[in-house]
Tab-separated table of C-alpha atoms in Angstrom:
chain	number	residue	atom	x	y	z
A	1	MET	CA	57.520	43.563	5.258
A	2	SER	CA	61.264	44.621	4.836
A	3	ASP	CA	62.624	44.326	8.150
A	4	PRO	CA	66.177	42.430	7.387
A	5	SER	CA	65.714	39.832	10.084
A	6	SER	CA	62.761	38.318	8.770
A	7	ILE	CA	63.341	38.415	4.806
A	8	ASN	CA	64.941	34.929	5.331
A	9	GLY	CA	63.240	33.233	7.985
A	10	GLY	CA	64.731	30.612	10.416
A	11	SER	CA	64.806	29.724	14.337
A	12	ALA	CA	67.212	28.248	16.887
A	13	LEU	CA	67.127	27.175	20.243
A	14	ALA	CA	69.814	25.796	23.090
A	15	MET	CA	69.133	24.028	26.239
A	16	VAL	CA	71.381	22.845	29.147
A	17	GLY	CA	70.513	19.351	30.793
A	18	LYS	CA	72.480	17.468	33.542
A	19	GLU	CA	76.056	17.842	32.330
A	20	CYS	CA	75.023	18.503	28.804
A	21	ILE	CA	73.380	20.922	26.615
A	22	ALA	CA	71.372	20.977	23.129
A	23	ILE	CA	71.425	22.975	20.618
A	24	ALA	CA	69.243	22.847	17.254
A	25	CYS	CA	67.868	24.702	14.366
A	26	ASP	CA	65.320	24.441	11.615
A	27	LEU	CA	66.925	24.033	7.704
A	28	ARG	CA	64.515	26.780	6.127
A	29	LEU	CA	66.517	29.374	3.629
A	30	GLY	CA	63.654	31.642	1.988
A	31	ASN	CA	62.909	34.778	0.066
A	32	GLN	CA	60.059	36.592	1.691
A	33	SER	CA	57.373	33.812	1.206
A	34	LEU	CA	59.441	32.096	-1.096
A	35	GLY	CA	61.183	28.838	0.181
A	36	LEU	CA	64.613	28.569	-1.377
A	37	SER	CA	66.487	25.767	0.247
A	38	ASN	CA	65.966	23.202	2.645
A	39	ASN	CA	69.523	22.673	3.598
A	40	PHE	CA	70.655	25.762	5.250
A	41	GLU	CA	72.221	24.634	8.644
A	42	LYS	CA	72.670	28.049	11.161
A	43	LEU	CA	74.754	26.161	13.675
A	44	PHE	CA	78.702	26.208	13.516
A	45	GLN	CA	81.073	24.410	16.013
A	46	PHE	CA	84.316	26.139	17.433
A	47	GLY	CA	86.517	23.222	19.225
A	48	ASP	CA	85.125	20.181	20.528
A	49	LYS	CA	82.149	21.071	22.702
A	50	THR	CA	81.311	24.553	21.442
A	51	PHE	CA	78.569	25.714	19.137
A	52	LEU	CA	77.225	29.076	17.568
A	53	GLY	CA	74.016	29.640	16.192
A	54	LEU	CA	73.115	32.426	13.759
A	55	THR	CA	69.594	33.402	12.614
A	56	GLY	CA	68.408	36.341	10.944
A	57	LEU	CA	69.887	37.730	7.782
A	58	ALA	CA	71.430	34.898	5.406
A	59	THR	CA	73.830	37.131	4.572
A	60	ASP	CA	75.225	37.990	7.727
A	61	VAL	CA	74.829	34.634	8.826
A	62	LEU	CA	77.384	33.860	6.171
A	63	THR	CA	79.511	36.873	6.610
A	64	LEU	CA	79.890	35.976	10.446
A	65	SER	CA	80.120	32.324	10.259
A	66	GLU	CA	83.121	33.257	8.012
A	67	THR	CA	84.612	35.873	10.344
A	68	PHE	CA	84.171	33.754	13.527
A	69	ARG	CA	85.776	30.672	11.716
A	70	PHE	CA	88.768	32.976	10.876
A	71	LYS	CA	88.857	34.443	14.467
A	72	ASN	CA	88.788	31.268	16.151
A	73	ASN	CA	91.541	29.678	13.826
A	74	LEU	CA	93.845	32.664	14.892
A	75	TYR	CA	92.813	32.009	18.629
A	76	GLU	CA	93.735	28.237	18.643
A	77	LEU	CA	96.951	28.976	16.788
A	78	ARG	CA	97.618	31.658	19.444
A	79	GLU	CA	96.494	29.760	22.463
A	80	GLU	CA	97.343	26.349	21.177
A	81	ARG	CA	94.028	25.091	22.673
A	82	SER	CA	90.200	25.014	21.878
A	83	ILE	CA	88.167	27.842	22.578
A	84	GLU	CA	86.138	28.151	25.931
A	85	PRO	CA	82.154	28.670	25.282
A	86	SER	CA	82.177	31.705	27.464
A	87	THR	CA	85.310	33.153	25.591
A	88	LEU	CA	83.439	32.490	22.419
A	89	ALA	CA	80.323	34.656	23.679
A	90	ASN	CA	82.341	37.843	24.376
A	91	LEU	CA	84.259	37.262	21.072
A	92	VAL	CA	80.597	37.231	19.517
A	93	SER	CA	79.369	40.272	21.669
A	94	SER	CA	82.495	42.557	21.138
A	95	THR	CA	82.512	41.459	16.925
A	96	LEU	CA	78.718	42.557	16.761
A	97	TYR	CA	79.271	46.029	19.024
A	98	GLU	CA	82.166	46.427	16.571
A	99	LYS	CA	79.033	47.295	13.941
A	100	ARG	CA	77.101	49.285	16.773
A	101	PHE	CA	75.951	51.784	14.582
A	102	GLY	CA	75.192	49.718	11.450
A	103	PRO	CA	74.694	46.335	12.522
A	104	TYR	CA	74.620	42.653	11.555
A	105	PHE	CA	71.194	41.554	11.632
A	106	VAL	CA	71.361	38.342	13.258
A	107	GLY	CA	70.260	36.807	16.737
A	108	PRO	CA	73.632	34.724	17.753
A	109	ILE	CA	73.249	32.115	20.405
A	110	VAL	CA	76.328	30.272	22.294
A	111	ALA	CA	76.089	26.778	23.734
A	112	GLY	CA	78.836	24.650	24.982
A	113	LEU	CA	80.649	22.458	27.848
A	114	ASN	CA	83.628	23.952	29.526
A	115	SER	CA	86.635	21.948	28.471
A	116	LYS	CA	87.642	21.359	32.061
A	117	THR	CA	84.880	21.391	34.055
A	118	ASN	CA	82.356	20.277	31.734
A	119	GLU	CA	79.927	22.985	33.385
A	120	PRO	CA	77.117	23.682	30.733
A	121	PHE	CA	77.086	27.337	29.160
A	122	ILE	CA	74.590	28.871	27.469
A	123	CYS	CA	73.824	32.552	26.062
A	124	GLY	CA	72.022	34.615	23.512
A	125	PHE	CA	72.400	37.993	22.231
A	126	ASP	CA	70.830	40.775	20.696
A	127	SER	CA	72.049	42.408	17.012
A	128	ILE	CA	74.519	44.565	19.045
A	129	GLY	CA	75.924	42.193	21.044
A	130	CYS	CA	74.341	42.524	24.440
A	131	ILE	CA	74.622	39.140	26.490
A	132	ASP	CA	71.831	37.778	27.666
A	133	PHE	CA	73.018	34.946	30.351
A	134	ALA	CA	70.486	32.009	30.920
A	135	LYS	CA	70.616	28.730	33.091
A	136	ASP	CA	67.723	26.949	31.179
A	137	PHE	CA	67.419	27.826	27.775
A	138	ILE	CA	67.601	30.545	24.808
A	139	VAL	CA	65.724	31.026	21.894
A	140	SER	CA	66.452	32.917	18.393
A	141	GLY	CA	64.987	33.863	15.172
A	142	THR	CA	61.612	34.321	13.216
A	143	ALA	CA	59.767	31.746	15.703
A	144	SER	CA	61.181	33.271	18.723
A	145	ASP	CA	57.629	33.792	20.279
A	146	GLN	CA	56.614	30.310	19.792
A	147	LEU	CA	59.764	29.014	21.236
A	148	TYR	CA	59.416	30.948	24.249
A	149	GLY	CA	56.117	29.301	24.638
A	150	MET	CA	57.300	25.779	24.213
A	151	CYS	CA	60.182	26.029	26.409
A	152	GLU	CA	58.439	27.663	29.136
A	153	SER	CA	56.055	24.689	29.346
A	154	LEU	CA	58.235	21.893	28.327
A	155	TYR	CA	61.564	22.622	30.153
A	156	GLU	CA	62.637	20.957	33.172
A	157	PRO	CA	65.880	21.196	34.768
A	158	GLY	CA	68.453	18.711	35.273
A	159	LEU	CA	67.282	16.344	32.317
A	160	GLU	CA	69.414	13.653	31.091
A	161	PRO	CA	70.924	13.724	27.598
A	162	GLU	CA	68.274	11.542	25.965
A	163	ASP	CA	65.231	13.223	27.528
A	164	LEU	CA	67.030	16.527	26.740
A	165	PHE	CA	67.191	15.539	23.233
A	166	GLU	CA	63.331	15.051	23.246
A	167	THR	CA	62.261	18.099	25.051
A	168	ILE	CA	64.696	20.538	22.500
A	169	SER	CA	63.280	18.542	19.709
A	170	GLN	CA	59.336	18.772	20.359
A	171	ALA	CA	59.956	22.687	21.429
A	172	LEU	CA	61.604	23.589	18.316
A	173	LEU	CA	59.469	21.173	15.993
A	174	ASN	CA	56.093	22.343	17.727
A	175	ALA	CA	57.092	26.017	17.695
A	176	VAL	CA	58.202	26.213	14.061
A	177	ASP	CA	54.929	24.590	12.576
A	178	ARG	CA	53.169	28.074	13.834
A	179	ASP	CA	55.783	30.074	11.920
A	180	ALA	CA	55.519	30.438	8.212
A	181	LEU	CA	59.257	31.488	7.902
A	182	SER	CA	60.775	28.447	10.022
A	183	GLY	CA	60.686	24.879	9.596
A	184	TRP	CA	61.509	22.652	6.271
A	185	GLY	CA	63.825	20.244	8.419
A	186	ALA	CA	65.939	20.621	11.506
A	187	VAL	CA	68.996	19.239	13.456
A	188	VAL	CA	69.669	18.752	16.862
A	189	TYR	CA	73.311	18.394	18.315
A	190	LEU	CA	73.445	16.854	21.323
A	191	VAL	CA	76.686	17.756	23.491
A	192	THR	CA	77.949	15.467	26.515
A	193	LYS	CA	81.534	15.296	28.179
A	194	ASP	CA	82.603	12.880	26.073
A	195	LYS	CA	80.370	12.996	23.121
A	196	VAL	CA	78.679	15.260	20.068
A	197	THR	CA	75.726	13.782	18.549
A	198	LYS	CA	73.988	15.269	15.642
A	199	ARG	CA	70.396	13.979	14.529
A	200	VAL	CA	68.458	15.174	11.441
A	201	LEU	CA	64.507	15.491	12.275
A	202	ARG	CA	61.825	14.357	9.870
A	203	THR	CA	59.346	17.677	9.748
A	204	ARG	CA	56.347	18.847	8.180
A	205	GLN	CA	57.276	20.094	4.550
A	206	ASP	CA	54.939	22.855	4.491
B	1	MET	CA	60.879	40.990	-15.135
B	2	ASP	CA	63.746	39.387	-16.426
B	3	ILE	CA	64.192	35.421	-16.608
B	4	ILE	CA	66.947	33.693	-15.503
B	5	LEU	CA	66.678	29.904	-14.782
B	6	GLY	CA	69.280	27.093	-13.756
B	7	ILE	CA	68.707	23.404	-13.420
B	8	LYS	CA	71.678	21.437	-12.420
B	9	VAL	CA	71.641	17.862	-13.630
B	10	GLU	CA	73.991	14.748	-13.288
B	11	ASP	CA	76.795	15.640	-15.637
B	12	GLY	CA	76.108	19.325	-16.073
B	13	THR	CA	74.418	22.698	-15.461
B	14	ILE	CA	71.746	24.312	-17.629
B	15	ILE	CA	71.290	27.834	-17.914
B	16	ALA	CA	68.356	29.689	-19.622
B	17	THR	CA	68.021	33.792	-19.811
B	18	SER	CA	65.154	35.731	-21.169
B	19	LYS	CA	66.043	37.376	-24.519
B	20	ALA	CA	64.204	40.823	-23.828
B	21	ALA	CA	65.711	43.876	-22.712
B	22	THR	CA	63.079	46.107	-20.925
B	23	ARG	CA	62.861	49.614	-19.981
B	24	GLY	CA	59.557	50.901	-18.405
B	25	ILE	CA	56.890	49.795	-20.897
B	26	SER	CA	59.093	49.302	-23.805
B	27	VAL	CA	60.961	45.892	-25.100
B	28	LEU	CA	64.270	47.689	-25.976
B	29	LYS	CA	66.423	44.551	-27.497
B	30	ASP	CA	65.124	41.019	-28.438
B	31	SER	CA	68.551	39.543	-28.417
B	32	ASP	CA	70.164	40.616	-24.885
B	33	ASP	CA	72.334	37.997	-23.378
B	34	LYS	CA	72.505	37.972	-19.939
B	35	THR	CA	75.050	35.504	-19.195
B	36	ARG	CA	79.060	36.167	-19.247
B	37	ALA	CA	81.903	33.262	-19.168
B	38	LEU	CA	84.093	33.611	-16.267
B	39	ASN	CA	86.479	30.978	-17.335
B	40	ALA	CA	86.176	27.893	-19.012
B	41	ARG	CA	83.691	26.230	-16.797
B	42	ASN	CA	82.154	28.764	-15.004
B	43	LEU	CA	79.168	30.985	-16.538
B	44	ILE	CA	77.311	33.782	-14.391
B	45	ALA	CA	73.584	34.644	-15.429
B	46	TYR	CA	72.287	38.001	-14.102
B	47	THR	CA	69.346	40.291	-13.431
B	48	GLY	CA	68.714	43.453	-11.863
B	49	GLU	CA	68.968	46.851	-11.976
B	50	SER	CA	70.261	47.699	-15.695
B	51	GLY	CA	73.821	49.498	-15.468
B	52	ASP	CA	74.422	47.599	-12.698
B	53	THR	CA	74.015	44.334	-14.001
B	54	VAL	CA	76.801	44.223	-17.010
B	55	GLN	CA	78.970	46.643	-14.886
B	56	PHE	CA	79.271	44.011	-12.294
B	57	ALA	CA	79.299	40.833	-14.371
B	58	GLU	CA	82.228	42.315	-16.519
B	59	PHE	CA	84.126	42.997	-12.804
B	60	ILE	CA	83.575	39.664	-11.788
B	61	GLN	CA	84.732	38.177	-15.037
B	62	ALA	CA	87.762	40.516	-15.355
B	63	ASN	CA	88.864	39.410	-11.723
B	64	ILE	CA	88.402	35.723	-12.296
B	65	GLN	CA	90.369	35.878	-15.510
B	66	LEU	CA	93.039	37.943	-13.643
B	67	TYR	CA	93.262	35.457	-10.941
B	68	SER	CA	94.079	32.529	-13.978
B	69	MET	CA	96.572	34.668	-15.603
B	70	ARG	CA	98.431	35.095	-12.019
B	71	GLU	CA	98.144	31.719	-10.719
B	72	ASN	CA	99.884	29.815	-13.717
B	73	ASP	CA	96.439	29.058	-15.741
B	74	ILE	CA	94.912	27.671	-12.762
B	75	GLU	CA	91.100	28.458	-12.946
B	76	LEU	CA	88.901	29.024	-9.980
B	77	SER	CA	86.609	26.152	-8.748
B	78	PRO	CA	82.823	27.165	-8.796
B	79	LYS	CA	82.782	27.137	-5.222
B	80	ALA	CA	85.534	29.622	-4.844
B	81	THR	CA	84.008	31.741	-7.658
B	82	ALA	CA	80.512	31.878	-5.854
B	83	SER	CA	82.375	32.352	-2.865
B	84	PHE	CA	84.119	35.374	-4.320
B	85	VAL	CA	80.992	36.848	-5.885
B	86	ARG	CA	79.044	36.585	-2.689
B	87	ASN	CA	81.859	38.443	-0.618
B	88	GLN	CA	81.839	41.244	-3.408
B	89	LEU	CA	78.008	41.419	-3.423
B	90	ALA	CA	77.998	41.352	0.560
B	91	THR	CA	80.794	44.216	0.766
B	92	SER	CA	78.867	46.079	-1.789
B	93	LEU	CA	75.692	45.903	0.053
B	94	ARG	CA	77.057	48.270	3.078
B	95	SER	CA	78.486	50.624	1.165
B	96	ARG	CA	77.165	53.882	-0.250
B	97	LYS	CA	75.644	52.772	-3.354
B	98	PRO	CA	75.347	48.778	-3.522
B	99	TYR	CA	74.943	46.754	-6.593
B	100	GLN	CA	71.515	45.756	-7.331
B	101	VAL	CA	72.367	42.478	-9.222
B	102	ASN	CA	70.996	38.910	-8.470
B	103	VAL	CA	73.076	36.109	-10.220
B	104	LEU	CA	73.190	32.351	-10.955
B	105	ILE	CA	76.403	30.690	-11.137
B	106	ALA	CA	76.862	27.470	-13.113
B	107	GLY	CA	80.084	25.909	-12.680
B	108	TYR	CA	81.519	22.293	-12.964
B	109	ASP	CA	84.394	21.680	-10.985
B	110	THR	CA	87.139	18.887	-13.002
B	111	LYS	CA	88.612	17.744	-9.419
B	112	THR	CA	85.598	16.216	-8.083
B	113	ASP	CA	83.602	15.950	-11.529
B	114	THR	CA	80.541	17.732	-10.239
B	115	ALA	CA	78.131	20.167	-11.550
B	116	SER	CA	76.892	22.948	-9.392
B	117	LEU	CA	74.476	25.591	-9.286
B	118	ASN	CA	75.127	28.725	-7.004
B	119	TRP	CA	71.684	31.242	-6.160
B	120	ILE	CA	73.057	34.634	-4.973
B	121	ASP	CA	71.202	37.765	-4.546
B	122	TYR	CA	71.960	41.270	-4.088
B	123	LEU	CA	72.280	40.908	-0.449
B	124	GLY	CA	74.978	38.303	-0.556
B	125	THR	CA	72.539	35.424	0.075
B	126	GLN	CA	74.370	32.552	-1.445
B	127	VAL	CA	72.645	28.754	-1.667
B	128	GLU	CA	73.677	25.657	-3.757
B	129	LEU	CA	70.807	24.389	-5.518
B	130	PRO	CA	69.613	21.610	-7.792
B	131	TYR	CA	67.532	24.176	-9.376
B	132	GLY	CA	66.631	27.860	-9.002
B	133	ALA	CA	65.347	31.008	-10.535
B	134	HIS	CA	65.509	35.048	-9.725
B	135	GLY	CA	62.566	37.262	-9.597
B	136	TYR	CA	58.684	36.004	-10.797
B	137	ALA	CA	59.827	33.431	-12.856
B	138	ALA	CA	61.078	31.713	-9.606
B	139	PHE	CA	57.204	30.897	-8.352
B	140	TYR	CA	56.380	29.338	-11.489
B	141	ALA	CA	59.540	27.613	-12.505
B	142	ASN	CA	60.087	26.388	-8.293
B	143	SER	CA	56.644	24.655	-8.586
B	144	LEU	CA	56.849	22.684	-11.848
B	145	LEU	CA	60.527	21.714	-11.076
B	146	ASP	CA	59.639	20.505	-7.776
B	147	LYS	CA	56.957	18.345	-8.789
B	148	HIS	CA	59.287	17.222	-11.982
B	149	TYR	CA	63.253	17.272	-10.782
B	150	ARG	CA	64.997	14.092	-10.124
B	151	LYS	CA	68.255	13.427	-9.062
B	152	ASN	CA	70.674	11.992	-11.790
B	153	MET	CA	69.083	13.243	-14.751
B	154	LYS	CA	70.994	13.397	-18.126
B	155	ILE	CA	71.413	16.644	-19.990
B	156	GLU	CA	68.565	15.919	-22.539
B	157	GLU	CA	66.309	15.224	-19.579
B	158	GLY	CA	67.119	18.442	-17.934
B	159	LEU	CA	66.661	20.389	-21.149
B	160	GLY	CA	63.045	18.591	-21.603
B	161	LEU	CA	62.546	20.026	-18.174
B	162	LEU	CA	63.195	23.385	-19.285
B	163	LYS	CA	61.193	23.210	-22.210
B	164	LEU	CA	58.385	22.605	-19.323
B	165	CYS	CA	59.073	25.602	-17.226
B	166	LEU	CA	59.382	27.926	-20.330
B	167	LYS	CA	56.114	27.053	-21.591
B	168	GLU	CA	54.545	27.686	-18.214
B	169	LEU	CA	56.422	30.968	-18.353
B	170	GLU	CA	54.977	31.798	-21.451
B	171	THR	CA	51.346	31.107	-20.483
B	172	ARG	CA	51.598	32.755	-17.201
B	173	MET	CA	54.202	35.603	-17.402
B	174	PRO	CA	52.261	39.118	-18.320
B	175	ILE	CA	54.834	40.009	-20.753
B	176	ASP	CA	56.385	38.418	-23.840
B	177	PHE	CA	60.389	37.852	-22.691
B	178	LYS	CA	61.019	37.234	-26.280
B	179	GLY	CA	62.067	33.760	-25.943
B	180	VAL	CA	65.750	32.214	-23.964
B	181	TYR	CA	69.318	31.948	-24.590
B	182	VAL	CA	70.062	28.488	-23.381
B	183	LYS	CA	73.597	27.598	-22.170
B	184	VAL	CA	74.929	24.291	-20.638
B	185	VAL	CA	78.259	24.154	-18.610
B	186	ASP	CA	79.568	20.397	-18.223
B	187	LYS	CA	83.172	19.045	-18.557
B	188	ASP	CA	83.674	20.127	-22.013
B	189	GLY	CA	83.160	23.625	-21.324
B	190	ILE	CA	80.288	26.455	-21.926
B	191	ARG	CA	78.122	25.619	-24.933
B	192	SER	CA	74.896	27.110	-26.467
B	193	ILE	CA	71.871	25.212	-27.109
B	194	GLU	CA	70.231	26.573	-30.253
B	195	GLY	CA	66.399	26.262	-30.956
B	196	TYR	CA	65.033	28.350	-28.161
């Protein structure tokens, strides 16, 4: 009931395809059972082809998204290039571990393409920054159990961008419909080597 | 069980706050104003732990006014004001004794000519909403507003909608909240609406 990571609700998901990745999240922000907003995006872009998803306690989602925006801006000024997905993953990890004994209640995920090789990269974290590397998919949020089920049954390796979009959308949509704290709209970002497409999905509104 | 309610309309934002100040089973006062003007076009309405509420609201008020004095009479935008308040609450949450204050911030941005309503709770959860409320009132008010709220409503229509919400709250809330103070924030500033 008063578990910080399930007060506000929300879920996110990332998948690897053939020379592409997709990352998606729902749009709900609630206060326990009461839905407050259907326009609360949990995905944040860093550089051209890297995304960070943040689920969990909304105040920490906001605090961390601002912290990483700040750290990324400094990184870009210092290095004069945009951050690599794997570098962002280590930045997220060390930032979370700084609060080892009083953590941010979030479940971050990172997805992107390497700026030079376009090699897909995805990973997830626990609330104190332990990185979970994966080569297929990463789930996070209050519907994570349902997302694991959907991904295990729908995912196949080496999907083309448009097929990956269909797979990630169906996985997310059907998972959040079985979770009272997630849903109320969804967005999907599809990242290929020369393009990022954002699609807003029509979902059940209950 | 304090009531604070906010409705954003096309050219302004309406805020209603209950007049009752309760402590345990007693109503101590029937003319309690749960709002503070932060600057010319930003109004904060608050509920929560008594003591914390006024202390926090006046702390925010003083800092927003200090900003205007230092920065050559530049007024902080509603977006900046809300971010500042959120940041204070989020920082306070992880301190020894967090402020237990929930707020609504009604604002009007003269640069973009847009009204806004920001919902922020004691955790530092911030959202920009078309309409919102804190506490039990949110359950009744939200369901009514979900049905009747329309974009591009005028202030008069918004006040009509507010009447509808208050009528429902009077019938459904278990204790008398002694009516409400109603304030509107628009391009001309903050003004009270009488007769509620």
